[in-house]
C-alpha cells in the first residue's frame, strides 16, 4: 500500500515502530536490531568511525574486535580508546566494549553477553565463516551483515605506549560509564600480566554527591570484572574493596604502574610517598584527561563524565519496581512520601498537588489530634506532665520536643502514643478521598519509615538532602541552635535507610527547575504505570 494513503501522523508512527526494530547500516539496507552485537574490523584504526556508524543497530552491548597488524599498534589502539569512549554521539546509551586483544586466526573469542548480530567491514568478506565460528557465546539464529569501509580511516599516531607486568588503579566505579571504561582500558592496554583494581568501600564514598544512591560494592566489583574480562580475558585480575587511597599499592613490591585520572592524580603522589616510607620503589604514573559529558542535562551537572551526573539523573525515576500491596485497597493509589526533617518534603508535596494528587499530611493530622478535648491531648498530658500543655489547652510542641529529642526512651514513649492514632485517622481520610474521586493520594510523613507506615502505601517516595544542609535549614526555620538542630536530624533514620526502601527518590538541593524536573519525571512514570 503506498504511503500516500496514510496521514502524516500515521506515517510518523509507522516509521518510529520500524526504527525500533531495524537500523540502517549503510545506504538503504535495513538490519534487525539486536540486544548484543559484535563488529569485526580489519584494523584498529577503523574502530571509532565504524562504531559510530553502526551503534544504532544494537540495544545493549556492542563489542569491537580488530585484527593485528601495522594499523593496530598499541599507539593506535590507545587513540581509539579515547575516541570511542569520549567522542560519543549525544543520547547514545549503548555499552560499547573495545576488545584490546587483537584477533588471531584460530583463536576463540569469549564474551559475557550472547551475540545476536555479527557485523564486519568488507575487507574481511573472505573470513566471515571463521569470524562466526570464533565466537563461543552466540545465538543460534545470529544475523550477519557487512559494513561499508570508511575512507582514510588510518591516522599516523606517534605516542609510545609503555607496558608493564603489574598495573594498578582505583575508583568508585558506580554505574560503569565511558570515563571508567577509558581508565580501565588504558590500564589493560599497558598490562602484560596483571591488573589490580581497588573499588572504594563505604567509608570512602560518603563525601560524594548523592552517595546514598551509589550501588552496593558487590555490584560495582562485578561490573568492573565483567568489563575487564570482556576487553582482555588473558590477563590476571584482582578487583577488591579498598578502605583508603592506597589499597594494596602501599606495600606490594610487584606493582610498577599506577593509572589515574586528572581528578585523582594527587592520590598517586600520596601512594608514592607511602611506598617510599615502606622502602619500596615509586610507581610510574599514567594520568588520563577527563572526558566531556556530551549528555549534560542541566547546569547543575558537571561538565565531565561522572557518576555524580548519573545519580542526579536517577532522581525522580523508578529505582525499584513497585510491588502489589494486598494489605490495602487498590483504589485510591497511595504514595507514601518520606524524608527527614527540613528535607524539603513540603516543596515536593506542593508540586505533586499541582499535578492532581490529593495530599494528606500526617504531621497536620497529629497536630489536629493534639487539640484540647481530644483523647490524644489528654494522654500526652498524663504521660509527659501538664508542663507540655499551654494555658489554652494546646500541646506545646517546643517543650514536648525538648523532652523527647534529648531522651530516646521518651521519644519512643511519645511515638507509641501518637503513631497508632495518626495512621488510623490517615486511613479513614484516604478512604474518604478515594470515595470523593481522588485517584492518587500522597501521604506525607517525616516518620514514614520509622513508623512503618509505608506498609499502608502502594509506593514509597523519599526526599533527601545532605544532613549538614538539613541542619542549616532547621536552624533557620525553627530558630534552633546548631546543637539542637543536629540532635533532631540525628534522631531520624539516615538518608541511606530511607533510600534503601524507596521506589523513587527526590533531592530538592539544587534549583527550583531541577526539582521540578524530578517531580515531572516521577509523575509521568506514575501515570504510565497506573495505565
Short mmCIF file of C-alpha atoms in Angstrom, two decimals:
data_model
loop_
_atom_site.label_atom_id
_atom_site.label_comp_id
_atom_site.label_asym_id
_atom_site.label_seq_id
_atom_site.Cartn_x
_atom_site.Cartn_y
_atom_site.Cartn_z
CA UNK A 1 0.00 0.00 0.00
CA UNK A 2 1.52 3.39 -0.97
CA UNK A 3 2.45 5.73 1.88
CA UNK A 4 0.36 8.49 0.26
CA UNK A 5 -2.77 6.72 1.55
CA UNK A 6 -1.70 7.31 5.18
CA UNK A 7 -1.93 10.51 7.19
CA UNK A 8 1.29 12.25 8.27
CA UNK A 9 0.91 11.20 11.96
CA UNK A 10 0.33 7.59 10.88
CA UNK A 11 3.44 7.63 8.70
CA UNK A 12 5.49 9.04 11.61
CA UNK A 13 4.14 6.30 13.89
CA UNK A 14 4.93 3.58 11.36
CA UNK A 15 8.45 4.92 10.90
CA UNK A 16 9.04 5.05 14.66
CA UNK A 17 7.93 1.43 15.01
CA UNK A 18 10.21 0.48 12.10
CA UNK A 19 13.20 2.26 13.69
CA UNK A 20 12.51 0.45 16.99
CA UNK A 21 13.13 -2.89 15.31
CA UNK A 22 15.52 -2.06 12.47
CA UNK A 23 18.60 0.06 11.86
CA UNK A 24 20.15 1.34 8.65
CA UNK A 25 23.75 0.20 8.30
CA UNK A 26 24.51 1.93 5.03
CA UNK A 27 22.67 3.26 2.05
CA UNK A 28 19.14 1.81 2.24
CA UNK A 29 19.81 -1.52 3.90
CA UNK A 30 17.72 -2.31 6.98
CA UNK A 31 19.00 -4.72 9.61
CA UNK A 32 17.02 -6.08 12.59
CA UNK A 33 18.16 -4.52 15.87
CA UNK A 34 19.94 -6.89 18.25
CA UNK A 35 20.38 -6.84 22.01
CA UNK A 36 24.12 -7.51 21.67
CA UNK A 37 26.36 -7.42 18.64
CA UNK A 38 29.99 -7.57 17.58
CA UNK A 39 31.78 -5.53 14.92
CA UNK A 40 34.81 -7.20 13.33
CA UNK A 41 37.24 -4.78 11.69
CA UNK A 42 40.41 -5.45 9.72
CA UNK A 43 42.44 -2.95 11.78
CA UNK A 44 42.04 -0.90 14.95
CA UNK A 45 42.28 2.45 13.13
CA UNK A 46 38.73 1.95 11.80
CA UNK A 47 37.18 1.37 15.22
CA UNK A 48 35.72 4.76 16.12
CA UNK A 49 34.33 5.72 12.72
CA UNK A 50 32.68 2.37 12.02
CA UNK A 51 31.43 2.05 15.59
CA UNK A 52 29.66 5.43 15.34
CA UNK A 53 28.08 4.32 12.09
CA UNK A 54 26.53 1.06 13.28
CA UNK A 55 25.91 1.71 17.00
CA UNK A 56 22.17 2.18 16.40
CA UNK A 57 21.90 -1.47 15.36
CA UNK A 58 22.42 -2.66 18.93
CA UNK A 59 20.32 -2.04 22.05
CA UNK A 60 22.65 -3.17 24.83
CA UNK A 61 26.28 -4.16 24.23
CA UNK A 62 28.42 -3.63 21.11
CA UNK A 63 31.79 -5.37 21.01
CA UNK A 64 34.53 -4.24 18.65
CA UNK A 65 37.23 -6.71 17.66
CA UNK A 66 40.18 -5.95 15.37
CA UNK A 67 42.92 -7.87 13.56
CA UNK A 68 46.56 -7.47 14.49
CA UNK A 69 48.86 -5.62 12.07
CA UNK A 70 50.62 -2.29 11.40
CA UNK A 71 47.35 -0.36 11.78
CA UNK A 72 46.59 -1.99 15.13
CA UNK A 73 49.63 -0.89 17.13
CA UNK A 74 49.30 -0.02 20.83
CA UNK A 75 49.57 3.67 19.93
CA UNK A 76 46.66 3.43 17.50
CA UNK A 77 44.57 1.42 19.96
CA UNK A 78 45.39 3.99 22.64
CA UNK A 79 43.88 6.74 20.48
CA UNK A 80 40.86 4.63 19.58
CA UNK A 81 40.10 4.10 23.28
CA UNK A 82 39.93 7.86 23.75
CA UNK A 83 37.90 8.47 20.59
CA UNK A 84 35.37 5.69 21.12
CA UNK A 85 34.59 6.49 24.74
CA UNK A 86 34.91 10.29 24.75
CA UNK A 87 33.54 11.30 21.33
CA UNK A 88 30.14 9.77 21.93
CA UNK A 89 27.17 10.99 19.88
CA UNK A 90 24.60 12.78 22.05
CA UNK A 91 21.99 10.45 23.60
CA UNK A 92 23.83 7.27 22.57
CA UNK A 93 23.29 4.92 25.53
CA UNK A 94 24.62 1.54 24.42
CA UNK A 95 27.50 -0.17 26.17
CA UNK A 96 30.50 -0.20 23.78
CA UNK A 97 33.41 -2.52 24.56
CA UNK A 98 36.61 -2.25 22.52
CA UNK A 99 38.33 -5.62 22.85
CA UNK A 100 42.05 -4.96 23.35
CA UNK A 101 43.40 -8.36 22.41
CA UNK A 102 43.80 -8.44 18.58
CA UNK A 103 42.09 -11.32 16.81
CA UNK A 104 44.33 -14.08 15.56
CA UNK A 105 43.33 -16.92 13.25
CA UNK A 106 42.18 -19.99 15.13
CA UNK A 107 41.72 -18.25 18.50
CA UNK A 108 38.33 -18.32 20.21
CA UNK A 109 36.59 -15.11 21.32
CA UNK A 110 34.66 -15.20 24.60
CA UNK A 111 32.09 -12.57 25.55
CA UNK A 112 30.00 -12.22 28.71
CA UNK A 113 26.93 -11.38 26.59
CA UNK A 114 25.45 -13.59 23.88
CA UNK A 115 25.96 -12.23 20.36
CA UNK A 116 22.86 -11.83 18.17
CA UNK A 117 24.34 -9.70 15.35
CA UNK A 118 27.72 -10.03 13.61
CA UNK A 119 28.95 -7.10 11.53
CA UNK A 120 32.21 -6.94 9.61
CA UNK A 121 33.97 -4.47 7.37
CA UNK A 122 34.22 -5.54 3.74
CA UNK A 123 37.97 -6.19 3.96
CA UNK A 124 37.02 -9.27 6.00
CA UNK A 125 34.48 -10.62 3.50
CA UNK A 126 36.52 -13.79 2.90
CA UNK A 127 36.72 -14.55 6.64
CA UNK A 128 33.03 -14.47 7.58
CA UNK A 129 32.75 -18.18 8.45
CA UNK A 130 35.89 -18.03 10.57
CA UNK A 131 34.60 -14.94 12.37
CA UNK A 132 31.34 -16.66 13.23
CA UNK A 133 32.97 -19.88 14.45
CA UNK A 134 35.48 -17.96 16.56
CA UNK A 135 32.65 -16.81 18.88
CA UNK A 136 31.88 -19.02 21.87
CA UNK A 137 28.73 -17.19 23.09
CA UNK A 138 26.43 -16.78 20.11
CA UNK A 139 22.68 -17.06 19.46
CA UNK A 140 21.54 -19.84 17.15
CA UNK A 141 19.93 -17.57 14.53
CA UNK A 142 22.59 -14.89 14.50
CA UNK A 143 22.33 -12.18 11.80
CA UNK A 144 25.49 -11.47 9.78
CA UNK A 145 25.92 -8.19 7.89
CA UNK A 146 28.73 -6.36 6.13
CA UNK A 147 29.55 -2.69 6.71
CA UNK A 148 30.91 -0.23 4.19
CA UNK A 149 34.52 0.75 4.84
CA UNK A 150 35.44 4.28 5.83
CA UNK A 151 37.90 6.10 3.62
CA UNK A 152 41.15 7.37 5.16
CA UNK A 153 40.42 5.70 8.47
CA UNK A 154 44.13 5.33 9.22
CA UNK A 155 45.80 8.06 11.23
CA UNK A 156 49.51 8.29 11.99
CA UNK A 157 49.78 8.16 15.79
CA UNK A 158 53.21 8.52 17.33
CA UNK A 159 52.55 8.33 21.08
CA UNK A 160 54.51 5.46 22.58
CA UNK A 161 52.73 3.07 24.92
CA UNK A 162 54.94 1.53 27.59
CA UNK A 163 53.79 -1.80 29.03
CA UNK A 164 54.30 -3.31 32.49
CA UNK A 165 53.80 -6.67 34.17
CA UNK A 166 51.78 -5.30 37.12
CA UNK A 167 49.38 -2.35 36.84
CA UNK A 168 47.06 -0.85 39.46
CA UNK A 169 44.23 1.69 39.53
CA UNK A 170 41.32 2.61 41.77
CA UNK A 171 37.95 4.34 41.78
CA UNK A 172 34.33 4.18 42.86
CA UNK A 173 33.09 2.73 39.55
CA UNK A 174 29.44 3.46 40.29
CA UNK A 175 27.24 2.61 37.27
CA UNK A 176 30.14 1.97 34.92
CA UNK A 177 30.31 4.79 32.34
CA UNK A 178 32.64 5.75 29.50
CA UNK A 179 35.03 7.65 31.78
CA UNK A 180 35.52 4.44 33.76
CA UNK A 181 35.98 2.49 30.54
CA UNK A 182 38.79 4.80 29.43
CA UNK A 183 40.54 4.36 32.78
CA UNK A 184 40.15 0.58 32.82
CA UNK A 185 41.03 0.17 29.13
CA UNK A 186 44.20 2.25 29.42
CA UNK A 187 45.30 0.13 32.39
CA UNK A 188 44.64 -3.12 30.49
CA UNK A 189 46.40 -1.80 27.37
CA UNK A 190 49.55 -1.19 29.44
CA UNK A 191 49.49 -4.53 31.28
CA UNK A 192 51.30 -7.68 30.16
CA UNK A 193 50.35 -9.91 33.06
CA UNK A 194 48.22 -8.49 35.90
CA UNK A 195 45.80 -5.65 36.74
CA UNK A 196 44.55 -4.82 40.25
CA UNK A 197 41.52 -2.55 40.61
CA UNK A 198 40.67 -1.06 44.01
CA UNK A 199 36.96 -0.22 44.40
CA UNK A 200 36.19 2.32 47.13
CA UNK A 201 34.15 0.94 50.01
CA UNK A 202 31.61 2.66 52.27
CA UNK A 203 34.00 4.85 54.30
CA UNK A 204 35.44 6.40 51.12
CA UNK A 205 32.20 7.28 49.32
CA UNK A 206 30.31 9.35 51.88
CA UNK A 207 31.75 12.66 50.67
CA UNK A 208 30.38 12.09 47.17
CA UNK A 209 27.27 13.74 45.78
CA UNK A 210 24.15 11.60 46.40
CA UNK A 211 26.35 8.85 47.80
CA UNK A 212 23.24 7.15 49.15
CA UNK A 213 22.41 6.14 45.57
CA UNK A 214 25.79 4.53 44.91
CA UNK A 215 25.46 0.86 44.02
CA UNK A 216 26.47 -1.79 46.59
CA UNK A 217 30.15 -2.64 46.30
CA UNK A 218 29.40 -6.22 45.19
CA UNK A 219 27.56 -4.89 42.12
CA UNK A 220 30.33 -2.42 41.31
CA UNK A 221 33.04 -5.06 41.59
CA UNK A 222 31.11 -7.43 39.34
CA UNK A 223 30.58 -4.72 36.68
CA UNK A 224 34.31 -3.90 36.64
CA UNK A 225 35.31 -7.55 36.39
CA UNK A 226 32.78 -8.22 33.60
CA UNK A 227 34.17 -5.32 31.58
CA UNK A 228 37.80 -6.34 32.13
CA UNK A 229 37.26 -9.96 31.13
CA UNK A 230 35.38 -8.80 28.03
CA UNK A 231 38.14 -6.49 26.78
CA UNK A 232 41.02 -8.89 27.53
CA UNK A 233 40.33 -12.29 29.13
CA UNK A 234 44.00 -13.31 29.10
CA UNK A 235 45.22 -11.10 31.96
CA UNK A 236 45.08 -11.83 35.68
CA UNK A 237 42.63 -9.55 37.51
CA UNK A 238 42.22 -8.72 41.17
CA UNK A 239 39.20 -6.46 41.81
CA UNK A 240 38.82 -5.77 45.52
CA UNK A 241 37.30 -3.30 48.01
CA UNK A 242 39.62 -0.62 49.42
CA UNK A 243 39.17 1.45 52.56
CA UNK A 244 41.83 4.10 51.87
CA UNK A 245 43.54 5.83 48.96
CA UNK A 246 46.46 3.37 49.00
CA UNK A 247 44.84 -0.04 48.82
CA UNK A 248 47.41 -2.80 48.17
CA UNK A 249 49.79 -0.40 46.35
CA UNK A 250 51.32 0.82 49.62
CA UNK A 251 53.06 -2.44 50.45
CA UNK A 252 53.06 -4.66 47.34
CA UNK A 253 56.50 -4.63 45.65
CA UNK A 254 55.20 -6.14 42.38
CA UNK A 255 53.28 -3.08 41.16
CA UNK A 256 55.06 -0.94 38.56
CA UNK A 257 52.40 1.42 37.11
CA UNK A 258 49.52 3.37 38.64
CA UNK A 259 46.82 4.64 36.26
CA UNK A 260 44.91 7.71 37.47
CA UNK A 261 42.69 10.46 36.11
CA UNK A 262 43.42 14.19 36.39
CA UNK A 263 40.90 14.26 39.23
CA UNK A 264 42.72 11.60 41.29
CA UNK A 265 46.33 12.48 40.41
CA UNK A 266 47.02 13.74 43.94
CA UNK A 267 46.36 10.23 45.18
CA UNK A 268 49.29 8.98 43.10
CA UNK A 269 51.62 11.37 44.95
CA UNK A 270 50.37 10.03 48.30
CA UNK A 271 50.82 6.43 47.15
CA UNK A 272 54.43 7.01 46.17
CA UNK A 273 55.13 8.85 49.43
CA UNK A 274 53.77 5.87 51.36
CA UNK A 275 55.79 3.41 49.25
CA UNK A 276 58.92 5.43 49.99
CA UNK A 277 58.14 5.20 53.71
CA UNK A 278 57.80 1.43 53.29
CA UNK A 279 61.10 1.12 51.43
CA UNK A 280 59.52 0.36 48.03
CA UNK A 281 60.27 1.77 44.59
CA UNK A 282 57.92 4.53 43.39
CA UNK A 283 55.34 3.63 40.78
CA UNK A 284 55.30 5.09 37.30
CA UNK A 285 52.12 7.13 36.91
CA UNK A 286 49.96 7.41 33.79
CA UNK A 287 47.44 10.24 34.01
CA UNK A 288 44.31 10.32 31.84
CA UNK A 289 42.47 13.53 30.97
CA UNK A 290 38.83 13.99 31.95
CA UNK A 291 36.26 13.14 29.27
CA UNK A 292 33.47 15.61 28.48
CA UNK A 293 29.88 14.64 29.22
CA UNK A 294 28.13 15.10 25.87
CA UNK A 295 24.74 14.44 27.51
CA UNK A 296 24.92 17.14 30.18
CA UNK A 297 21.29 17.85 31.08
CA UNK A 298 21.47 20.88 33.38
CA UNK A 299 23.93 23.49 34.58
CA UNK A 300 23.94 21.81 37.99
CA UNK A 301 25.67 18.79 36.46
CA UNK A 302 29.41 18.54 35.97
CA UNK A 303 30.86 19.13 32.51
CA UNK A 304 32.95 15.95 32.76
CA UNK A 305 31.72 12.38 32.57
CA UNK A 306 30.90 11.42 36.14
CA UNK A 307 28.84 9.02 38.21
CA UNK A 308 27.52 12.05 40.11
CA UNK A 309 25.73 13.19 36.95
CA UNK A 310 24.23 9.74 36.52
CA UNK A 311 22.99 9.71 40.11
CA UNK A 312 21.41 13.14 39.66
CA UNK A 313 19.58 11.79 36.61
CA UNK A 314 18.16 8.95 38.71
CA UNK A 315 16.21 11.43 40.84
CA UNK A 316 12.51 11.18 40.05
CA UNK A 317 12.93 7.86 38.22
CA UNK A 318 11.84 4.40 39.35
CA UNK A 319 14.73 2.89 41.32
CA UNK A 320 12.75 -0.13 42.50
CA UNK A 321 9.75 -1.56 40.71
CA UNK A 322 6.60 -1.26 42.84
CA UNK A 323 5.07 -4.47 44.14
CA UNK A 324 1.33 -5.06 44.64
CA UNK A 325 0.25 -4.44 48.22
CA UNK A 326 -2.52 -6.91 49.17
CA UNK A 327 -2.94 -5.26 52.59
CA UNK A 328 -4.69 -2.15 51.28
CA UNK A 329 -7.38 -1.39 48.66
CA UNK A 330 -6.20 -0.84 45.08
CA UNK A 331 -8.05 2.49 44.96
CA UNK A 332 -7.05 5.18 45.61
CA UNK A 333 -3.38 4.65 44.76
CA UNK A 334 -1.38 5.73 47.82
CA UNK A 335 2.12 7.20 47.61
CA UNK A 336 3.97 7.41 50.91
CA UNK A 337 6.24 10.47 50.89
CA UNK A 338 9.08 10.12 53.39
CA UNK A 339 12.03 12.30 54.24
CA UNK A 340 13.89 13.70 57.19
CA UNK A 341 13.02 16.91 58.95
CA UNK A 342 13.72 20.02 56.83
CA UNK A 343 14.47 17.85 53.77
CA UNK A 344 12.03 19.69 51.53
CA UNK A 345 9.08 17.31 51.59
CA UNK A 346 6.62 20.21 51.55
CA UNK A 347 8.01 21.60 48.28
CA UNK A 348 7.67 18.17 46.66
CA UNK A 349 4.16 17.81 48.07
CA UNK A 350 3.07 21.16 46.62
CA UNK A 351 4.36 20.20 43.17
CA UNK A 352 2.54 16.85 43.33
CA UNK A 353 -0.63 18.64 44.39
CA UNK A 354 -0.43 20.79 41.25
CA UNK A 355 -0.15 17.56 39.24
CA UNK A 356 -3.52 16.44 40.62
CA UNK A 357 -2.62 14.34 43.67
CA UNK A 358 -4.66 14.60 46.85
CA UNK A 359 -2.43 15.43 49.81
CA UNK A 360 -2.56 14.01 53.30
CA UNK A 361 -0.06 15.43 55.79
CA UNK A 362 0.40 13.16 58.80
CA UNK A 363 2.10 15.94 60.74
CA UNK A 364 -1.03 18.04 60.33
CA UNK A 365 -3.17 15.08 61.42
CA UNK A 366 -1.04 14.75 64.56
CA UNK A 367 -1.48 18.46 65.32
CA UNK A 368 -5.22 18.13 64.95
CA UNK A 369 -5.26 15.11 67.25
CA UNK A 370 -3.35 17.19 69.81
CA UNK A 371 -6.25 19.65 70.11
CA UNK A 372 -7.88 20.28 73.51
CA UNK A 373 -10.65 17.86 74.36
CA UNK A 374 -9.38 15.04 72.13
CA UNK A 375 -8.15 11.76 73.66
CA UNK A 376 -4.52 12.16 72.48
CA UNK A 377 -4.22 15.59 74.14
CA UNK A 378 -5.29 14.13 77.46
CA UNK A 379 -2.97 11.09 77.06
CA UNK A 380 0.08 13.31 76.36
CA UNK A 381 -0.67 15.45 79.43
CA UNK A 382 -0.88 12.32 81.56
CA UNK A 383 2.33 10.87 80.14
CA UNK A 384 4.57 13.97 80.00
CA UNK A 385 3.01 16.27 82.57
CA UNK A 386 0.89 19.40 82.36
CA UNK A 387 4.01 21.48 81.64
CA UNK A 388 3.74 20.46 77.96
CA UNK A 389 0.19 21.86 77.78
CA UNK A 390 -0.35 25.60 77.21
CA UNK A 391 -2.82 27.74 79.14
CA UNK A 392 -5.17 27.36 76.20
CA UNK A 393 -5.04 23.58 76.46
CA UNK A 394 -2.85 23.07 73.36
CA UNK A 395 0.18 20.76 73.30
CA UNK A 396 3.31 22.92 73.47
CA UNK A 397 5.31 21.20 70.74
CA UNK A 398 8.53 23.08 71.52
CA UNK A 399 8.51 21.94 75.16
CA UNK A 400 7.49 18.43 74.18
CA UNK A 401 10.24 18.35 71.57
CA UNK A 402 12.87 19.42 74.09
CA UNK A 403 11.92 16.41 76.23
CA UNK A 404 11.72 13.71 73.57
CA UNK A 405 14.62 14.73 71.33
CA UNK A 406 17.06 14.62 74.24
CA UNK A 407 15.92 11.20 75.51
CA UNK A 408 15.37 8.24 73.18
CA UNK A 409 13.17 6.40 75.67
CA UNK A 410 10.87 9.42 75.92
CA UNK A 411 10.73 9.71 72.14
CA UNK A 412 9.76 6.05 71.86
CA UNK A 413 7.12 6.61 74.51
CA UNK A 414 5.61 9.52 72.58
CA UNK A 415 5.68 7.59 69.32
CA UNK A 416 3.86 4.64 70.88
CA UNK A 417 1.03 7.03 71.77
CA UNK A 418 0.87 9.11 68.61
CA UNK A 419 1.65 6.76 65.71
CA UNK A 420 -1.31 4.36 66.07
CA UNK A 421 -3.75 7.26 66.35
CA UNK A 422 -2.29 9.05 63.32
CA UNK A 423 -2.27 6.07 60.93
CA UNK A 424 -5.81 5.11 61.96
CA UNK A 425 -7.03 8.62 61.16
CA UNK A 426 -4.98 8.72 57.94
CA UNK A 427 -6.59 5.53 56.66
CA UNK A 428 -10.05 6.96 57.27
CA UNK A 429 -9.16 10.09 55.31
CA UNK A 430 -7.57 8.13 52.46
CA UNK A 431 -10.78 6.14 52.06
CA UNK A 432 -12.83 9.35 52.07
CA UNK A 433 -10.58 10.95 49.44
CA UNK A 434 -10.97 7.90 47.21
CA UNK A 435 -14.74 7.98 47.57
CA UNK A 436 -14.67 11.68 46.66
CA UNK A 437 -12.91 10.87 43.37
CA UNK A 438 -9.18 11.13 44.08
CA UNK A 439 -7.20 8.52 42.15
CA UNK A 440 -3.79 9.28 43.72
CA UNK A 441 -3.23 10.21 47.37
CA UNK A 442 0.16 11.34 48.66
CA UNK A 443 0.57 10.64 52.37
CA UNK A 444 3.41 12.79 53.67
CA UNK A 445 5.17 11.91 56.92
CA UNK A 446 8.63 12.58 58.33
CA UNK A 447 8.39 9.29 60.28
CA UNK A 448 7.05 7.23 57.36
CA UNK A 449 9.94 4.75 57.57
CA UNK A 450 10.31 4.70 61.37
CA UNK A 451 6.61 4.14 61.93
CA UNK A 452 6.34 1.55 59.18
CA UNK A 453 3.51 3.49 57.53
CA UNK A 454 4.93 2.74 54.08
CA UNK A 455 3.32 -0.69 54.55
CA UNK A 456 -0.02 1.08 54.09
CA UNK A 457 1.09 2.54 50.74
CA UNK A 458 1.46 1.25 47.18
CA UNK A 459 4.78 3.03 46.68
CA UNK A 460 7.33 4.81 48.87
CA UNK A 461 8.86 8.02 47.57
CA UNK A 462 11.52 9.68 49.69
CA UNK A 463 13.15 13.11 49.86
CA UNK A 464 16.81 13.55 50.84
CA UNK A 465 19.30 16.37 51.22
CA UNK A 466 22.78 16.33 52.80
CA UNK A 467 22.44 16.21 56.63
CA UNK A 468 24.51 19.37 57.04
CA UNK A 469 22.07 21.22 54.76
CA UNK A 470 19.11 19.88 56.79
CA UNK A 471 20.74 21.25 59.97
CA UNK A 472 21.13 24.71 58.40
CA UNK A 473 17.52 24.76 57.17
CA UNK A 474 16.20 23.58 60.53
CA UNK A 475 18.16 26.26 62.38
CA UNK A 476 16.74 28.97 60.14
CA UNK A 477 13.17 27.62 60.11
CA UNK A 478 12.74 26.74 63.79
CA UNK A 479 15.18 29.22 65.32
CA UNK A 480 17.21 26.40 66.88
CA UNK A 481 20.85 26.27 67.89
CA UNK A 482 23.17 24.14 65.78
CA UNK A 483 23.35 21.54 68.56
CA UNK A 484 19.54 21.35 68.82
CA UNK A 485 19.16 21.03 65.05
CA UNK A 486 21.80 18.28 64.84
CA UNK A 487 20.09 16.43 67.66
CA UNK A 488 16.76 16.40 65.81
CA UNK A 489 18.28 15.40 62.47
CA UNK A 490 20.30 12.56 64.02
CA UNK A 491 17.20 11.24 65.84
CA UNK A 492 15.68 10.26 62.49
CA UNK A 493 16.53 7.47 60.03
CA UNK A 494 19.53 8.29 57.85
CA UNK A 495 19.21 9.12 54.17
CA UNK A 496 20.68 5.70 53.44
CA UNK A 497 17.94 3.95 55.43
CA UNK A 498 15.24 5.98 53.66
CA UNK A 499 16.67 5.31 50.19
CA UNK A 500 17.02 1.57 50.88
CA UNK A 501 13.21 1.19 50.84
CA UNK A 502 12.24 3.83 48.29
CA UNK A 503 10.77 3.32 44.83
CA UNK A 504 11.54 6.92 43.86
CA UNK A 505 13.99 9.45 45.37
CA UNK A 506 13.92 13.26 45.17
CA UNK A 507 16.53 15.79 46.27
CA UNK A 508 15.41 19.45 46.32
CA UNK A 509 19.00 20.52 46.95
CA UNK A 510 19.54 22.34 43.67
CA UNK A 511 17.46 24.86 41.70
CA UNK A 512 13.67 25.08 41.53
CA UNK A 513 13.83 23.94 37.90
CA UNK A 514 15.90 20.88 38.77
CA UNK A 515 13.46 19.87 41.49
CA UNK A 516 10.51 20.43 39.17
CA UNK A 517 12.14 18.17 36.58
CA UNK A 518 12.40 15.38 39.16
CA UNK A 519 8.70 15.68 40.02
CA UNK A 520 7.73 15.81 36.34
CA UNK A 521 9.59 12.54 35.68
CA UNK A 522 8.09 10.81 38.70
CA UNK A 523 4.53 11.85 37.86
CA UNK A 524 4.87 10.89 34.20
CA UNK A 525 6.23 7.45 35.15
CA UNK A 526 3.42 7.01 37.67
CA UNK A 527 0.76 7.74 35.04
CA UNK A 528 2.34 5.20 32.68
CA UNK A 529 2.48 2.63 35.49
CA UNK A 530 -1.15 3.17 36.50
CA UNK A 531 -2.34 2.80 32.92
#
